[in-house]
Amino acid sequence: MATTTMSHQAIGSIVSHRPFKASQFLKEPLNVPMKFRPKRFKIEATASQISVIDNTFLSPTKSRPQESKKKSNEAALILIRHGESLWNEKNLFTGCVDVPLTHKGVGEAIEAGKKISNIPVDLIFTSSLIRAQMTAMLAMTQHRRKKVPIILHNESVKAKTWSHVFSEETRKQSIPVIAAWQLNERMYGELQGLNKKETAERYGTQQVHEWRRSYEIPPPKGESLEMCAERAVAYFEDNIKPELASGNNVMIAAHGNSLRSIIMYLDDLTSQEVTTLDLSTGVPLLYIFKEGKFMKRGSPVGPTEAGVYAYTKRLAQYREKLDAASQATLD
């Protein structure tokens, strides 16, 4: 466990020593530092750090504060596990190794995008791993709003400066994407890169099952699900939930274990219940955040099926606006 804790601290020192926020899209970036809570790898960050509610980004009107209050009554939260990766295909333990999607995984991400193409997305969070980022980007190519997802870069002053968008109109047609290591897959330690079947033959099926599916038992020099949940839920509480409370619609593209951790929090599951939870690759899950509570809505249906839009009046109205805009374009 000490080894994993050290790895968390090392990663955190690299990623968080500079502010990392959606306000980089604004003409005057905010300068609020991000800090760690030492015992839980938790980040103290105000909603304003990554808030996308700003006249220069989402709306050119002066009535934005009133719109924000109205908007904050309800927000959509979309969770997507990345599509199949090259190591999923090879049946290897992947963990925090950064491998891309397979051709099948690309297709899964695109199909996921079709399923959420009528659901509003204002802000995207992904892990720092390419398979989650590819999934988010590919999914958004199918969205009817046609906004462009742009990954925010803050690795250095030059990266921040060179990636700045100077067009206000372009910023309004963009969606900020925030990559956070706290949403990474569970670190599998010495199992990473090993074949799952061969590992079971070497250590025994029961032992490997405990490493993979138990809540508290970590693999050698790796993370348990409990440890993964600690960092993922802390990040969700500090950085994502405030955005939902402000009325921003959020999509999270991440991994099986980091998303299971978040779902455990959203659905108030026990440590036993979460170990039996399975998430398919490339299948989006929808939650509605309203009056401080999360309501599970299952998996959004495809664009030709209207079932999901009966769940809330706001989603139905959003689709009506998209339909009207599409018709106006045809006319």
Short mmCIF file of C-alpha atoms in Angstrom, two decimals:
data_model
loop_
_atom_site.label_atom_id
_atom_site.label_comp_id
_atom_site.label_asym_id
_atom_site.label_seq_id
_atom_site.Cartn_x
_atom_site.Cartn_y
_atom_site.Cartn_z
CA MET A 1 0.00 0.00 0.00
CA ALA A 2 2.90 2.33 0.75
CA THR A 3 4.17 1.89 -2.77
CA THR A 4 0.81 2.87 -4.23
CA THR A 5 0.54 5.88 -1.94
CA MET A 6 3.96 7.05 -3.08
CA SER A 7 2.90 6.67 -6.71
CA HIS A 8 -0.20 8.77 -6.09
CA GLN A 9 1.90 11.51 -4.52
CA ALA A 10 4.40 11.40 -7.36
CA ILE A 11 1.71 11.65 -10.02
CA GLY A 12 -0.05 14.38 -8.10
CA SER A 13 3.09 16.47 -7.82
CA ILE A 14 3.48 16.38 -11.59
CA VAL A 15 -0.10 17.11 -12.57
CA SER A 16 -1.42 19.49 -9.96
CA HIS A 17 1.40 21.93 -9.31
CA ARG A 18 -0.12 24.30 -11.86
CA PRO A 19 -3.77 25.41 -12.10
CA PHE A 20 -5.80 23.21 -14.44
CA LYS A 21 -9.20 24.60 -15.31
CA ALA A 22 -11.70 25.29 -18.04
CA SER A 23 -11.24 29.02 -17.52
CA GLN A 24 -8.18 28.77 -19.77
CA PHE A 25 -10.72 29.25 -22.53
CA LEU A 26 -11.55 32.68 -21.15
CA LYS A 27 -9.73 35.85 -22.07
CA GLU A 28 -8.74 36.42 -18.45
CA PRO A 29 -7.86 33.01 -16.90
CA LEU A 30 -8.50 32.65 -13.20
CA ASN A 31 -5.50 32.22 -10.92
CA VAL A 32 -6.80 30.00 -8.14
CA PRO A 33 -4.27 27.33 -7.09
CA MET A 34 -5.28 23.70 -6.70
CA LYS A 35 -4.15 21.90 -3.55
CA PHE A 36 -4.08 18.34 -2.29
CA ARG A 37 -5.81 17.13 0.83
CA PRO A 38 -2.87 15.11 2.14
CA LYS A 39 -4.71 12.07 3.54
CA ARG A 40 -7.18 11.35 0.74
CA PHE A 41 -5.37 12.52 -2.42
CA LYS A 42 -8.29 14.95 -2.61
CA ILE A 43 -8.14 18.19 -4.56
CA GLU A 44 -9.50 21.38 -3.08
CA ALA A 45 -10.91 23.27 -6.02
CA THR A 46 -13.74 25.72 -6.25
CA ALA A 47 -16.31 25.41 -8.99
CA SER A 48 -15.05 28.70 -10.42
CA GLN A 49 -11.75 27.03 -11.28
CA ILE A 50 -13.34 24.93 -13.98
CA SER A 51 -16.65 26.70 -14.36
CA VAL A 52 -17.83 27.11 -17.90
CA ILE A 53 -20.61 29.50 -16.92
CA ASP A 54 -19.14 32.68 -18.30
CA ASN A 55 -20.39 35.23 -20.78
CA THR A 56 -17.25 34.92 -22.89
CA PHE A 57 -17.60 31.17 -23.27
CA LEU A 58 -21.16 29.92 -23.27
CA SER A 59 -23.31 32.97 -23.82
CA PRO A 60 -22.80 36.46 -25.24
CA THR A 61 -25.85 37.85 -23.42
CA LYS A 62 -25.80 39.96 -20.28
CA SER A 63 -28.60 37.94 -18.76
CA ARG A 64 -26.35 34.93 -18.15
CA PRO A 65 -26.58 35.00 -14.30
CA GLN A 66 -30.39 34.68 -14.49
CA GLU A 67 -30.06 31.89 -17.06
CA SER A 68 -27.61 30.10 -14.77
CA LYS A 69 -30.10 30.11 -11.91
CA LYS A 70 -32.77 28.69 -14.16
CA LYS A 71 -30.40 26.15 -15.62
CA SER A 72 -29.21 24.91 -12.23
CA ASN A 73 -32.55 23.22 -11.47
CA GLU A 74 -31.42 20.13 -13.38
CA ALA A 75 -28.30 18.79 -15.06
CA ALA A 76 -27.44 15.66 -17.02
CA LEU A 77 -24.50 13.44 -16.08
CA ILE A 78 -23.29 10.95 -18.69
CA LEU A 79 -20.84 8.20 -17.78
CA ILE A 80 -19.02 6.26 -20.50
CA ARG A 81 -16.49 3.50 -20.06
CA HIS A 82 -13.92 3.69 -22.85
CA GLY A 83 -14.23 1.43 -25.87
CA GLU A 84 -12.19 -1.73 -26.27
CA SER A 85 -8.44 -1.08 -26.04
CA LEU A 86 -5.61 -2.98 -27.73
CA TRP A 87 -4.78 -4.66 -24.43
CA ASN A 88 -8.45 -5.52 -23.79
CA GLU A 89 -8.28 -7.32 -27.11
CA LYS A 90 -5.11 -9.17 -26.08
CA ASN A 91 -6.60 -10.04 -22.64
CA LEU A 92 -3.83 -8.21 -20.79
CA PHE A 93 -4.04 -6.35 -17.48
CA THR A 94 -3.92 -2.70 -18.54
CA GLY A 95 -4.40 -0.54 -15.45
CA CYS A 96 -2.59 2.77 -15.86
CA VAL A 97 -0.62 1.74 -18.96
CA ASP A 98 -1.58 4.17 -21.72
CA VAL A 99 -2.77 2.16 -24.74
CA PRO A 100 -5.19 3.25 -27.51
CA LEU A 101 -8.49 1.85 -28.74
CA THR A 102 -8.88 -0.99 -31.20
CA HIS A 103 -10.90 -0.59 -34.39
CA LYS A 104 -13.80 -2.15 -32.46
CA GLY A 105 -13.24 0.33 -29.61
CA VAL A 106 -13.42 3.23 -32.05
CA GLY A 107 -16.74 1.88 -33.32
CA GLU A 108 -18.03 1.50 -29.75
CA ALA A 109 -17.15 5.13 -28.98
CA ILE A 110 -18.94 6.33 -32.11
CA GLU A 111 -22.03 4.25 -31.26
CA ALA A 112 -21.98 5.68 -27.72
CA GLY A 113 -21.93 9.14 -29.26
CA LYS A 114 -25.03 8.36 -31.29
CA LYS A 115 -26.86 7.34 -28.12
CA ILE A 116 -26.12 10.66 -26.40
CA SER A 117 -26.41 12.84 -29.49
CA ASN A 118 -29.57 14.53 -28.18
CA ILE A 119 -28.39 15.03 -24.58
CA PRO A 120 -26.75 18.38 -23.71
CA VAL A 121 -23.03 18.39 -22.87
CA ASP A 122 -21.34 21.53 -21.54
CA LEU A 123 -18.20 20.08 -20.00
CA ILE A 124 -16.23 16.85 -20.38
CA PHE A 125 -13.99 15.14 -17.86
CA THR A 126 -11.72 12.27 -18.85
CA SER A 127 -8.85 10.39 -17.30
CA SER A 128 -5.32 11.21 -18.39
CA LEU A 129 -5.22 8.00 -20.46
CA ILE A 130 -5.61 8.08 -24.25
CA ARG A 131 -8.29 5.37 -24.49
CA ALA A 132 -10.69 7.45 -22.38
CA GLN A 133 -9.84 10.65 -24.24
CA MET A 134 -10.32 8.96 -27.64
CA THR A 135 -13.72 7.71 -26.48
CA ALA A 136 -14.84 11.18 -25.42
CA MET A 137 -13.63 12.84 -28.60
CA LEU A 138 -15.09 10.23 -30.95
CA ALA A 139 -18.42 10.20 -29.10
CA MET A 140 -18.78 13.97 -29.51
CA THR A 141 -18.33 13.75 -33.29
CA GLN A 142 -21.86 12.32 -33.32
CA HIS A 143 -23.51 15.03 -31.22
CA ARG A 144 -26.15 17.05 -33.03
CA ARG A 145 -25.02 20.31 -31.41
CA LYS A 146 -21.74 20.00 -33.35
CA LYS A 147 -19.64 21.70 -30.71
CA VAL A 148 -15.96 20.81 -30.79
CA PRO A 149 -14.35 19.20 -27.70
CA ILE A 150 -10.99 20.78 -26.92
CA ILE A 151 -8.57 19.32 -24.37
CA LEU A 152 -7.22 22.02 -22.06
CA HIS A 153 -3.43 22.00 -21.72
CA ASN A 154 -1.66 23.43 -18.73
CA GLU A 155 1.55 21.40 -18.60
CA SER A 156 3.61 24.55 -18.98
CA VAL A 157 3.25 28.25 -19.60
CA LYS A 158 4.05 27.68 -23.27
CA ALA A 159 1.46 24.89 -23.60
CA LYS A 160 -1.15 27.13 -22.02
CA THR A 161 -0.25 30.12 -24.18
CA TRP A 162 0.12 28.28 -27.47
CA SER A 163 -3.24 26.46 -27.09
CA HIS A 164 -5.20 29.64 -26.27
CA VAL A 165 -8.29 30.25 -28.42
CA PHE A 166 -8.61 33.93 -29.33
CA SER A 167 -11.96 33.82 -31.11
CA GLU A 168 -14.93 34.39 -28.82
CA GLU A 169 -17.26 32.83 -31.38
CA THR A 170 -15.09 29.72 -31.60
CA ARG A 171 -15.00 29.39 -27.81
CA LYS A 172 -18.81 29.46 -27.76
CA GLN A 173 -18.83 26.55 -30.20
CA SER A 174 -16.37 24.50 -28.16
CA ILE A 175 -16.58 22.19 -25.15
CA PRO A 176 -13.69 22.20 -22.65
CA VAL A 177 -12.24 18.78 -21.88
CA ILE A 178 -10.44 18.35 -18.56
CA ALA A 179 -8.13 15.36 -18.15
CA ALA A 180 -7.52 14.23 -14.57
CA TRP A 181 -5.31 11.37 -13.36
CA GLN A 182 -7.71 10.86 -10.46
CA LEU A 183 -10.16 9.34 -13.00
CA ASN A 184 -7.56 6.87 -14.27
CA GLU A 185 -8.13 3.14 -14.18
CA ARG A 186 -7.12 1.24 -11.05
CA MET A 187 -3.36 0.77 -10.97
CA TYR A 188 -2.79 -2.98 -11.24
CA GLY A 189 0.81 -2.92 -10.03
CA GLU A 190 2.87 -5.95 -11.00
CA LEU A 191 -0.03 -7.42 -12.98
CA GLN A 192 0.11 -4.70 -15.64
CA GLY A 193 1.03 -6.19 -19.01
CA LEU A 194 0.43 -9.79 -17.89
CA ASN A 195 -2.00 -12.07 -19.67
CA LYS A 196 -5.08 -12.60 -17.50
CA LYS A 197 -5.46 -16.29 -18.30
CA GLU A 198 -1.76 -17.05 -17.74
CA THR A 199 -1.81 -15.08 -14.49
CA ALA A 200 -4.75 -17.16 -13.24
CA GLU A 201 -2.85 -20.34 -14.11
CA ARG A 202 0.21 -19.10 -12.25
CA TYR A 203 -1.38 -17.70 -9.08
CA GLY A 204 -4.67 -19.57 -9.04
CA THR A 205 -8.11 -18.50 -10.19
CA GLN A 206 -9.29 -17.60 -6.68
CA GLN A 207 -6.32 -15.35 -5.95
CA VAL A 208 -6.65 -13.47 -9.24
CA HIS A 209 -10.41 -13.14 -8.67
CA GLU A 210 -9.72 -11.50 -5.29
CA TRP A 211 -7.24 -9.08 -6.84
CA ARG A 212 -9.70 -8.16 -9.58
CA ARG A 213 -13.09 -8.17 -7.85
CA SER A 214 -12.59 -7.62 -4.12
CA TYR A 215 -13.00 -4.16 -2.64
CA GLU A 216 -10.10 -4.03 -0.19
CA ILE A 217 -7.45 -6.44 -1.52
CA PRO A 218 -4.91 -4.86 -3.93
CA PRO A 219 -2.77 -6.77 -6.44
CA PRO A 220 0.99 -6.78 -5.72
CA LYS A 221 2.20 -3.16 -5.56
CA GLY A 222 -1.12 -1.97 -6.98
CA GLU A 223 -4.39 -0.36 -5.92
CA SER A 224 -7.47 -1.96 -4.43
CA LEU A 225 -10.87 -0.79 -5.63
CA GLU A 226 -11.18 1.00 -2.29
CA MET A 227 -8.04 3.02 -3.00
CA CYS A 228 -9.23 3.82 -6.52
CA ALA A 229 -12.60 4.92 -5.14
CA GLU A 230 -10.93 7.22 -2.64
CA ARG A 231 -9.25 9.33 -5.32
CA ALA A 232 -12.02 9.12 -7.95
CA VAL A 233 -14.88 10.03 -5.59
CA ALA A 234 -12.85 12.80 -3.96
CA TYR A 235 -12.23 14.34 -7.38
CA PHE A 236 -15.90 13.95 -8.32
CA GLU A 237 -17.06 15.68 -5.13
CA ASP A 238 -14.59 18.55 -5.38
CA ASN A 239 -14.60 19.24 -9.12
CA ILE A 240 -17.52 17.63 -10.95
CA LYS A 241 -20.45 17.80 -8.57
CA PRO A 242 -20.14 21.62 -8.20
CA GLU A 243 -20.46 21.94 -11.99
CA LEU A 244 -23.63 19.86 -11.96
CA ALA A 245 -24.97 21.95 -9.09
CA SER A 246 -24.36 25.03 -11.26
CA GLY A 247 -26.51 23.52 -14.00
CA ASN A 248 -23.74 22.36 -16.31
CA ASN A 249 -24.30 19.10 -18.16
CA VAL A 250 -21.27 16.86 -17.73
CA MET A 251 -19.89 13.83 -19.53
CA ILE A 252 -17.26 11.62 -17.90
CA ALA A 253 -15.28 9.23 -20.09
CA ALA A 254 -13.20 6.98 -17.89
CA HIS A 255 -12.60 3.35 -16.89
CA GLY A 256 -14.31 0.35 -15.38
CA ASN A 257 -13.01 0.78 -11.84
CA SER A 258 -12.99 4.57 -11.60
CA LEU A 259 -16.56 4.66 -12.94
CA ARG A 260 -17.66 1.83 -10.65
CA SER A 261 -16.30 3.92 -7.79
CA ILE A 262 -18.32 6.94 -8.87
CA ILE A 263 -21.46 4.85 -9.39
CA MET A 264 -20.98 3.43 -5.89
CA TYR A 265 -21.17 7.02 -4.65
CA LEU A 266 -24.10 8.02 -6.87
CA ASP A 267 -26.22 4.93 -6.11
CA ASP A 268 -25.11 4.58 -2.48
CA LEU A 269 -23.91 1.02 -3.05
CA THR A 270 -22.18 -1.05 -0.39
CA SER A 271 -18.63 -2.33 -0.84
CA GLN A 272 -20.12 -5.75 -1.53
CA GLU A 273 -22.63 -4.50 -4.09
CA VAL A 274 -20.03 -2.57 -6.10
CA THR A 275 -17.87 -5.68 -6.56
CA THR A 276 -20.66 -7.30 -8.62
CA LEU A 277 -21.18 -4.22 -10.80
CA ASP A 278 -20.09 -4.67 -14.42
CA LEU A 279 -19.85 -1.90 -17.01
CA SER A 280 -19.75 -2.63 -20.72
CA THR A 281 -17.26 -0.77 -22.91
CA GLY A 282 -18.72 2.09 -24.90
CA VAL A 283 -22.19 2.00 -23.31
CA PRO A 284 -23.27 5.37 -21.84
CA LEU A 285 -25.16 5.65 -18.55
CA LEU A 286 -27.37 8.63 -17.79
CA TYR A 287 -28.04 10.32 -14.45
CA ILE A 288 -30.08 13.43 -13.72
CA PHE A 289 -28.85 15.72 -10.95
CA LYS A 290 -31.72 17.67 -9.43
CA GLU A 291 -32.22 19.28 -6.02
CA GLY A 292 -28.97 17.79 -4.74
CA LYS A 293 -29.87 14.22 -5.69
CA PHE A 294 -28.79 11.86 -8.46
CA MET A 295 -31.48 9.96 -10.33
CA LYS A 296 -30.36 6.98 -12.41
CA ARG A 297 -31.89 6.82 -15.89
CA GLY A 298 -30.12 3.78 -17.31
CA SER A 299 -28.53 3.85 -20.75
CA PRO A 300 -29.68 6.49 -23.25
CA VAL A 301 -31.35 5.06 -26.33
CA GLY A 302 -30.34 5.85 -29.85
CA PRO A 303 -31.33 9.01 -31.75
CA THR A 304 -34.20 7.25 -33.51
CA GLU A 305 -35.84 6.21 -30.25
CA ALA A 306 -37.52 8.80 -28.06
CA GLY A 307 -37.81 6.87 -24.78
CA VAL A 308 -35.04 8.62 -22.87
CA TYR A 309 -36.50 12.06 -23.56
CA ALA A 310 -39.67 11.25 -21.65
CA TYR A 311 -37.63 11.05 -18.46
CA THR A 312 -37.42 14.81 -17.99
CA LYS A 313 -39.14 17.79 -19.50
CA ARG A 314 -35.83 19.59 -19.90
CA LEU A 315 -34.29 16.84 -22.05
CA ALA A 316 -37.42 16.77 -24.21
CA GLN A 317 -37.22 20.53 -24.72
CA TYR A 318 -33.54 20.29 -25.61
CA ARG A 319 -34.26 17.73 -28.30
CA GLU A 320 -37.10 19.86 -29.65
CA LYS A 321 -34.65 22.74 -30.07
CA LEU A 322 -32.20 20.47 -31.91
CA ASP A 323 -34.98 19.23 -34.18
CA ALA A 324 -36.09 22.80 -34.89
CA ALA A 325 -32.53 23.86 -35.70
CA SER A 326 -32.10 20.90 -38.04
CA GLN A 327 -35.36 21.69 -39.81
CA ALA A 328 -34.39 25.33 -40.19
CA THR A 329 -31.15 24.23 -41.84
CA LEU A 330 -33.06 22.04 -44.28
CA ASP A 331 -35.53 24.81 -45.07
#
